mmCIF file of C-alpha atoms in Angstrom:
data_model
loop_
_atom_site.group_PDB
_atom_site.id
_atom_site.type_symbol
_atom_site.label_atom_id
_atom_site.label_comp_id
_atom_site.label_asym_id
_atom_site.label_seq_id
_atom_site.Cartn_x
_atom_site.Cartn_y
_atom_site.Cartn_z
ATOM 1 C CA MET A 186 2.706 95.340 -25.496
ATOM 2 C CA THR A 187 4.733 98.156 -23.949
ATOM 3 C CA LEU A 188 8.416 97.434 -23.416
ATOM 4 C CA ARG A 189 9.608 98.159 -19.864
ATOM 5 C CA VAL A 190 12.994 99.857 -20.104
ATOM 6 C CA ALA A 191 15.191 100.543 -17.099
ATOM 7 C CA LYS A 192 16.030 104.243 -16.772
ATOM 8 C CA ALA A 193 18.982 105.991 -15.156
ATOM 9 C CA LEU A 194 19.795 109.666 -14.649
ATOM 10 C CA THR A 195 23.253 111.229 -14.548
ATOM 11 C CA ILE A 196 23.800 114.584 -12.834
ATOM 12 C CA ALA A 197 27.287 115.613 -13.858
ATOM 13 C CA GLY A 198 29.561 117.774 -15.974
ATOM 14 C CA SER A 199 30.104 117.581 -19.722
ATOM 15 C CA ASP A 200 33.483 116.406 -21.055
ATOM 16 C CA SER A 201 34.047 117.710 -24.581
ATOM 17 C CA GLY A 202 36.519 114.874 -25.196
ATOM 18 C CA ALA A 203 33.695 112.424 -24.333
ATOM 19 C CA GLY A 204 35.852 110.226 -22.125
ATOM 20 C CA ALA A 205 34.384 111.112 -18.732
ATOM 21 C CA GLY A 206 31.417 112.947 -17.251
ATOM 22 C CA ILE A 207 28.001 113.016 -18.894
ATOM 23 C CA GLN A 208 29.313 111.454 -22.091
ATOM 24 C CA ALA A 209 30.928 108.486 -20.333
ATOM 25 C CA ASP A 210 27.804 107.974 -18.252
ATOM 26 C CA LEU A 211 25.506 107.911 -21.277
ATOM 27 C CA LYS A 212 27.822 105.504 -23.103
ATOM 28 C CA THR A 213 27.826 103.230 -20.060
ATOM 29 C CA PHE A 214 24.049 103.327 -19.653
ATOM 30 C CA SER A 215 23.564 102.526 -23.344
ATOM 31 C CA ALA A 216 26.140 99.723 -23.351
ATOM 32 C CA LEU A 217 24.354 98.123 -20.394
ATOM 33 C CA GLY A 218 20.860 98.358 -21.859
ATOM 34 C CA VAL A 219 19.568 101.278 -19.811
ATOM 35 C CA TYR A 220 17.901 104.476 -21.056
ATOM 36 C CA GLY A 221 19.914 107.465 -19.860
ATOM 37 C CA SER A 222 18.850 111.046 -19.206
ATOM 38 C CA THR A 223 20.979 113.954 -18.023
ATOM 39 C CA VAL A 224 21.288 116.986 -15.807
ATOM 40 C CA ILE A 225 24.371 118.961 -16.853
ATOM 41 C CA THR A 226 26.047 120.798 -13.971
ATOM 42 C CA ALA A 227 29.056 122.229 -15.816
ATOM 43 C CA ILE A 228 30.611 122.411 -19.249
ATOM 44 C CA THR A 229 34.316 121.622 -19.434
ATOM 45 C CA ALA A 230 36.703 122.218 -22.324
ATOM 46 C CA GLN A 231 38.591 118.968 -22.015
ATOM 47 C CA ASN A 232 40.536 116.389 -24.012
ATOM 48 C CA THR A 233 42.942 113.536 -23.273
ATOM 49 C CA LEU A 234 45.606 116.042 -22.183
ATOM 50 C CA GLY A 235 43.632 117.984 -19.601
ATOM 51 C CA VAL A 236 40.949 120.516 -18.730
ATOM 52 C CA THR A 237 41.393 123.991 -20.229
ATOM 53 C CA ALA A 238 38.165 125.703 -19.132
ATOM 54 C CA VAL A 239 35.122 125.159 -16.909
ATOM 55 C CA HIS A 240 31.766 126.922 -17.056
ATOM 56 C CA GLU A 241 29.325 126.155 -14.247
ATOM 57 C CA ILE A 242 25.631 125.919 -15.090
ATOM 58 C CA PRO A 243 23.503 128.280 -12.949
ATOM 59 C CA PRO A 244 21.839 126.391 -10.077
ATOM 60 C CA GLU A 245 18.349 127.342 -11.254
ATOM 61 C CA ILE A 246 19.035 125.696 -14.637
ATOM 62 C CA VAL A 247 20.379 122.603 -12.896
ATOM 63 C CA ALA A 248 17.155 122.444 -10.872
ATOM 64 C CA ALA A 249 15.028 122.970 -13.990
ATOM 65 C CA GLN A 250 16.757 120.102 -15.812
ATOM 66 C CA LEU A 251 16.241 117.781 -12.847
ATOM 67 C CA ASP A 252 12.568 118.710 -12.578
ATOM 68 C CA ALA A 253 12.026 118.287 -16.321
ATOM 69 C CA VAL A 254 13.467 114.766 -16.333
ATOM 70 C CA MET A 255 11.872 113.513 -13.138
ATOM 71 C CA GLU A 256 8.407 114.957 -13.804
ATOM 72 C CA ASP A 257 8.175 113.100 -17.113
ATOM 73 C CA ILE A 258 10.728 110.342 -17.667
ATOM 74 C CA GLY A 259 11.706 109.488 -14.108
ATOM 75 C CA ALA A 260 14.638 107.307 -13.087
ATOM 76 C CA ASP A 261 15.028 103.873 -11.515
ATOM 77 C CA ALA A 262 18.450 104.998 -10.285
ATOM 78 C CA ALA A 263 20.568 108.124 -10.516
ATOM 79 C CA LYS A 264 24.196 109.093 -10.123
ATOM 80 C CA THR A 265 26.083 112.298 -9.506
ATOM 81 C CA GLY A 266 29.476 113.224 -10.869
ATOM 82 C CA MET A 267 31.034 116.679 -11.090
ATOM 83 C CA LEU A 268 29.243 119.007 -8.671
ATOM 84 C CA SER A 269 31.773 121.818 -8.541
ATOM 85 C CA SER A 270 30.227 124.240 -6.019
ATOM 86 C CA ALA A 271 28.324 124.206 -2.753
ATOM 87 C CA ALA A 272 25.384 125.939 -4.448
ATOM 88 C CA ILE A 273 25.087 123.210 -7.077
ATOM 89 C CA ILE A 274 25.408 120.461 -4.461
ATOM 90 C CA GLU A 275 22.641 122.027 -2.393
ATOM 91 C CA THR A 276 20.454 122.410 -5.499
ATOM 92 C CA VAL A 277 20.936 118.765 -6.435
ATOM 93 C CA ALA A 278 20.254 117.610 -2.868
ATOM 94 C CA THR A 279 17.021 119.604 -2.805
ATOM 95 C CA GLY A 280 15.958 118.022 -6.088
ATOM 96 C CA VAL A 281 16.832 114.524 -4.898
ATOM 97 C CA ARG A 282 14.661 115.014 -1.831
ATOM 98 C CA ARG A 283 11.819 116.645 -3.798
ATOM 99 C CA HIS A 284 11.642 113.798 -6.309
ATOM 100 C CA ARG A 285 12.375 111.085 -3.731
ATOM 101 C CA ILE A 286 15.301 109.604 -5.636
ATOM 102 C CA GLU A 287 16.266 106.671 -3.449
ATOM 103 C CA ARG A 288 18.876 104.772 -5.482
ATOM 104 C CA LEU A 289 21.408 107.573 -5.735
ATOM 105 C CA VAL A 290 25.036 106.732 -6.517
ATOM 106 C CA VAL A 291 27.355 109.572 -5.506
ATOM 107 C CA ASP A 292 30.710 109.653 -7.267
ATOM 108 C CA PRO A 293 32.549 112.405 -5.334
ATOM 109 C CA VAL A 294 34.476 113.769 -8.316
ATOM 110 C CA MET A 295 37.208 116.088 -7.092
ATOM 111 C CA VAL A 296 40.109 115.908 -9.544
ATOM 112 C CA ALA A 297 40.305 114.937 -13.227
ATOM 113 C CA LYS A 298 42.734 112.215 -14.344
ATOM 114 C CA SER A 299 44.941 115.026 -15.685
ATOM 115 C CA GLY A 300 45.229 116.460 -12.168
ATOM 116 C CA ASP A 301 42.879 119.412 -12.796
ATOM 117 C CA ARG A 302 40.714 120.175 -9.771
ATOM 118 C CA LEU A 303 36.957 119.862 -10.396
ATOM 119 C CA LEU A 304 35.603 120.561 -6.911
ATOM 120 C CA ARG A 305 35.999 123.830 -5.029
ATOM 121 C CA GLU A 306 37.268 123.723 -1.470
ATOM 122 C CA ASP A 307 33.998 125.173 -0.145
ATOM 123 C CA ALA A 308 32.059 122.366 -1.795
ATOM 124 C CA VAL A 309 33.716 119.549 0.182
ATOM 125 C CA ALA A 310 31.785 120.387 3.351
ATOM 126 C CA ALA A 311 28.523 120.586 1.402
ATOM 127 C CA LEU A 312 29.244 117.204 -0.157
ATOM 128 C CA ARG A 313 29.781 115.640 3.273
ATOM 129 C CA GLU A 314 26.930 117.351 5.069
ATOM 130 C CA VAL A 315 24.240 117.765 2.404
ATOM 131 C CA LEU A 316 24.623 115.075 -0.260
ATOM 132 C CA LEU A 317 26.210 112.049 1.427
ATOM 133 C CA PRO A 318 23.259 111.618 3.829
ATOM 134 C CA LEU A 319 21.062 111.169 0.735
ATOM 135 C CA ALA A 320 23.358 108.696 -1.008
ATOM 136 C CA PHE A 321 22.431 105.076 -1.475
ATOM 137 C CA ILE A 322 26.028 104.330 -2.489
ATOM 138 C CA VAL A 323 29.093 106.593 -2.489
ATOM 139 C CA THR A 324 32.123 105.534 -4.561
ATOM 140 C CA PRO A 325 35.307 107.436 -3.610
ATOM 141 C CA ASN A 326 38.756 106.443 -4.833
ATOM 142 C CA ALA A 327 41.594 106.569 -2.302
ATOM 143 C CA PRO A 328 42.478 110.292 -2.772
ATOM 144 C CA GLU A 329 38.794 111.258 -2.591
ATOM 145 C CA ALA A 330 38.323 109.115 0.506
ATOM 146 C CA GLU A 331 41.284 110.905 2.114
ATOM 147 C CA VAL A 332 39.615 114.281 1.559
ATOM 148 C CA LEU A 333 36.235 113.067 2.796
ATOM 149 C CA CYS A 334 37.489 111.403 5.970
ATOM 150 C CA GLY A 335 40.585 113.542 6.636
ATOM 151 C CA ARG A 336 43.056 110.681 6.985
ATOM 152 C CA PRO A 337 45.561 108.842 4.755
ATOM 153 C CA VAL A 338 44.308 105.982 2.560
ATOM 154 C CA ARG A 339 47.361 104.060 1.330
ATOM 155 C CA ASN A 340 46.552 100.394 1.969
ATOM 156 C CA GLU A 341 43.610 98.062 2.455
ATOM 157 C CA GLU A 342 43.342 98.556 6.213
ATOM 158 C CA GLU A 343 43.222 102.326 5.750
ATOM 159 C CA MET A 344 40.578 101.797 3.058
ATOM 160 C CA ARG A 345 38.486 100.021 5.684
ATOM 161 C CA GLU A 346 38.982 102.826 8.190
ATOM 162 C CA ALA A 347 37.995 105.385 5.577
ATOM 163 C CA ALA A 348 34.880 103.417 4.659
ATOM 164 C CA ARG A 349 33.765 103.412 8.298
ATOM 165 C CA ALA A 350 34.368 107.151 8.616
ATOM 166 C CA ILE A 351 32.539 107.975 5.387
ATOM 167 C CA HIS A 352 29.629 105.709 6.278
ATOM 168 C CA ALA A 353 29.145 107.814 9.395
ATOM 169 C CA PHE A 354 28.203 110.767 7.162
ATOM 170 C CA GLY A 355 25.015 108.938 6.193
ATOM 171 C CA PRO A 356 25.270 106.935 2.959
ATOM 172 C CA ARG A 357 23.794 103.448 3.122
ATOM 173 C CA TYR A 358 26.757 101.843 1.338
ATOM 174 C CA VAL A 359 30.347 102.916 0.752
ATOM 175 C CA VAL A 360 32.612 101.557 -1.998
ATOM 176 C CA VAL A 361 36.235 102.608 -1.497
ATOM 177 C CA LYS A 362 38.076 101.973 -4.753
ATOM 178 C CA GLY A 363 41.639 100.711 -4.632
ATOM 179 C CA GLY A 364 42.866 101.785 -8.040
ATOM 180 C CA HIS A 365 45.328 104.245 -6.488
ATOM 181 C CA ILE A 366 46.632 101.702 -3.950
ATOM 182 C CA ASP A 367 50.016 100.158 -4.762
ATOM 183 C CA SER A 368 49.112 96.565 -5.602
ATOM 184 C CA ASP A 369 49.152 94.199 -8.583
ATOM 185 C CA GLN A 370 45.426 93.676 -7.956
ATOM 186 C CA ALA A 371 42.555 96.145 -8.196
ATOM 187 C CA ILE A 372 40.783 95.807 -4.850
ATOM 188 C CA ASP A 373 37.495 97.577 -4.078
ATOM 189 C CA LEU A 374 35.773 97.361 -0.708
ATOM 190 C CA LEU A 375 32.011 97.530 -0.167
ATOM 191 C CA PHE A 376 30.867 98.476 3.347
ATOM 192 C CA ASP A 377 27.239 98.383 4.501
ATOM 193 C CA GLY A 378 27.827 99.721 7.998
ATOM 194 C CA GLN A 379 28.511 96.298 9.473
ATOM 195 C CA THR A 380 30.376 94.054 7.058
ATOM 196 C CA PHE A 381 32.896 94.395 4.246
ATOM 197 C CA GLU A 382 32.901 92.663 0.890
ATOM 198 C CA ARG A 383 36.038 92.557 -1.267
ATOM 199 C CA PHE A 384 35.957 92.724 -5.049
ATOM 200 C CA VAL A 385 39.273 91.754 -6.618
ATOM 201 C CA LEU A 386 40.467 91.550 -10.213
ATOM 202 C CA PRO A 387 43.958 91.746 -11.732
ATOM 203 C CA ARG A 388 45.130 95.275 -12.459
ATOM 204 C CA VAL A 389 44.972 96.146 -16.166
ATOM 205 C CA ALA A 390 48.218 97.577 -17.538
ATOM 206 C CA THR A 391 47.017 100.453 -19.727
ATOM 207 C CA PRO A 392 47.564 104.219 -19.806
ATOM 208 C CA HIS A 393 44.028 104.693 -21.105
ATOM 209 C CA THR A 394 42.123 105.207 -17.859
ATOM 210 C CA HIS A 395 40.268 108.474 -18.466
ATOM 211 C CA GLY A 396 36.733 108.221 -17.102
ATOM 212 C CA THR A 397 37.184 105.110 -14.969
ATOM 213 C CA GLY A 398 35.439 106.597 -11.935
ATOM 214 C CA CYS A 399 32.528 107.952 -13.956
ATOM 215 C CA THR A 400 32.166 104.665 -15.807
ATOM 216 C CA PHE A 401 32.221 102.542 -12.640
ATOM 217 C CA SER A 402 29.619 104.632 -10.813
ATOM 218 C CA ALA A 403 27.435 104.849 -13.936
ATOM 219 C CA ALA A 404 27.604 101.073 -14.321
ATOM 220 C CA ILE A 405 26.534 100.603 -10.700
ATOM 221 C CA ALA A 406 23.594 102.953 -11.302
ATOM 222 C CA ALA A 407 22.685 101.076 -14.485
ATOM 223 C CA PHE A 408 22.686 97.699 -12.762
ATOM 224 C CA LEU A 409 20.689 99.104 -9.835
ATOM 225 C CA ALA A 410 18.180 100.482 -12.355
ATOM 226 C CA ARG A 411 17.901 96.983 -13.790
ATOM 227 C CA GLY A 412 16.955 95.682 -10.348
ATOM 228 C CA MET A 413 20.185 94.074 -9.143
ATOM 229 C CA GLU A 414 21.071 93.924 -5.469
ATOM 230 C CA VAL A 415 23.984 96.113 -4.352
ATOM 231 C CA PRO A 416 26.797 93.513 -4.140
ATOM 232 C CA VAL A 417 25.855 92.107 -7.539
ATOM 233 C CA ALA A 418 25.618 95.581 -9.082
ATOM 234 C CA VAL A 419 29.060 96.514 -7.736
ATOM 235 C CA TRP A 420 30.645 93.276 -8.932
ATOM 236 C CA GLU A 421 29.084 93.500 -12.402
ATOM 237 C CA ALA A 422 30.162 97.148 -12.662
ATOM 238 C CA LYS A 423 33.723 96.193 -11.760
ATOM 239 C CA ARG A 424 33.746 93.405 -14.365
ATOM 240 C CA TYR A 425 32.370 95.765 -17.015
ATOM 241 C CA LEU A 426 35.045 98.377 -16.238
ATOM 242 C CA HIS A 427 37.776 95.721 -16.226
ATOM 243 C CA ARG A 428 36.838 94.653 -19.748
ATOM 244 C CA ALA A 429 36.553 98.295 -20.864
ATOM 245 C CA LEU A 430 40.105 98.901 -19.613
ATOM 246 C CA GLU A 431 41.401 95.781 -21.351
ATOM 247 C CA ALA A 432 39.901 96.980 -24.646
ATOM 248 C CA ALA A 433 40.891 100.658 -24.303
ATOM 249 C CA PHE A 434 42.648 102.305 -27.229
ATOM 250 C CA SER A 435 44.247 105.667 -27.971
ATOM 251 C CA VAL A 436 42.097 108.495 -29.341
ATOM 252 C CA GLY A 437 44.399 111.411 -28.521
ATOM 253 C CA ARG A 438 47.891 112.354 -27.376
ATOM 254 C CA GLY A 439 47.246 111.924 -23.660
ATOM 255 C CA ARG A 440 45.282 109.644 -21.330
ATOM 256 C CA SER A 441 42.519 108.202 -23.498
ATOM 257 C CA PRO A 442 39.213 106.829 -22.195
ATOM 258 C CA VAL A 443 38.159 103.279 -21.486
ATOM 259 C CA HIS A 444 36.256 101.451 -24.235
ATOM 260 C CA HIS A 445 32.628 101.640 -23.170
ATOM 261 C CA PHE A 446 31.297 99.697 -26.151
ATOM 262 C CA HIS A 447 33.905 96.922 -26.143
ATOM 263 C CA ALA A 448 31.303 94.150 -26.322
ATOM 264 C CA TRP A 449 29.239 95.839 -29.030
ATOM 265 C CA TRP A 450 32.174 96.747 -31.248
ATOM 266 C CA ALA A 451 33.489 93.177 -30.996
ATOM 267 C CA ALA A 452 30.085 91.855 -32.065
ATOM 268 C CA VAL A 453 29.939 94.288 -34.988
ATOM 269 C CA SER A 454 33.454 93.335 -36.090
ATOM 270 C CA ALA A 455 32.590 89.632 -35.933
ATOM 271 C CA ALA A 456 29.424 90.212 -37.954
ATOM 272 C CA GLN A 457 31.393 92.224 -40.517
ATOM 273 C CA GLU A 458 33.967 89.444 -40.844
ATOM 274 C CA VAL A 459 31.173 86.941 -41.509
ATOM 275 C CA HIS A 460 29.635 89.277 -44.080
ATOM 276 C CA ASP A 461 32.969 89.978 -45.804
ATOM 277 C CA GLY A 462 33.975 86.325 -45.707
#
């Protein structure tokens, strides 16, 4: 009997510190029982302190990676992360259309947690006009939503206004994340063009938040690949990220990543205690 495994594709940049980008996406896919494949759009020299260098992958190599994966392995869902230039965005959009990738989660990565910019100014228009119309779900945080819709996003009502404006660009669903909003709760809003759904959990007090956006969008893609409906996929992704934040630990001198394998490491530790006992 052949095992049916859910498959997800990440189209994003590489983080040498392994806290965000391709590495965070693959960890998330694996932790959630999904086979992950990759299209690398850029290589960053990066650690918990910041980004020190970026090398963009030529668009023709980005296209070749996407073709190689989709013509053989395929994907039940896909997500995008760092797409630093208009040329790369257009290349990815062409590939998404060519391979008819329908469950596409667009994480509009613009700035790293360290404050380093990861999206050129000329790429913002391409993101709005070329990629968002192809998105099944787009997942901006408040600062990213401000750039996309051109208005302030500082409270829940402004999050709703931003969601409406971004939905007009063409994505089927918009999730505006409230992590940057001043509140003791982490509030995310899902908008389907008609109604809103709120997802609320207590805010986790930790400095180790590197890769939260990548992890959340990758988790949504993973749950979509497993066949979940959108509201369930968003809620399960939020719960997974919440637990990963609670379990986060320091791996460097700066902002360390969330703990993608919190459930697995706990199980291994428990098994080891039984064995040692």
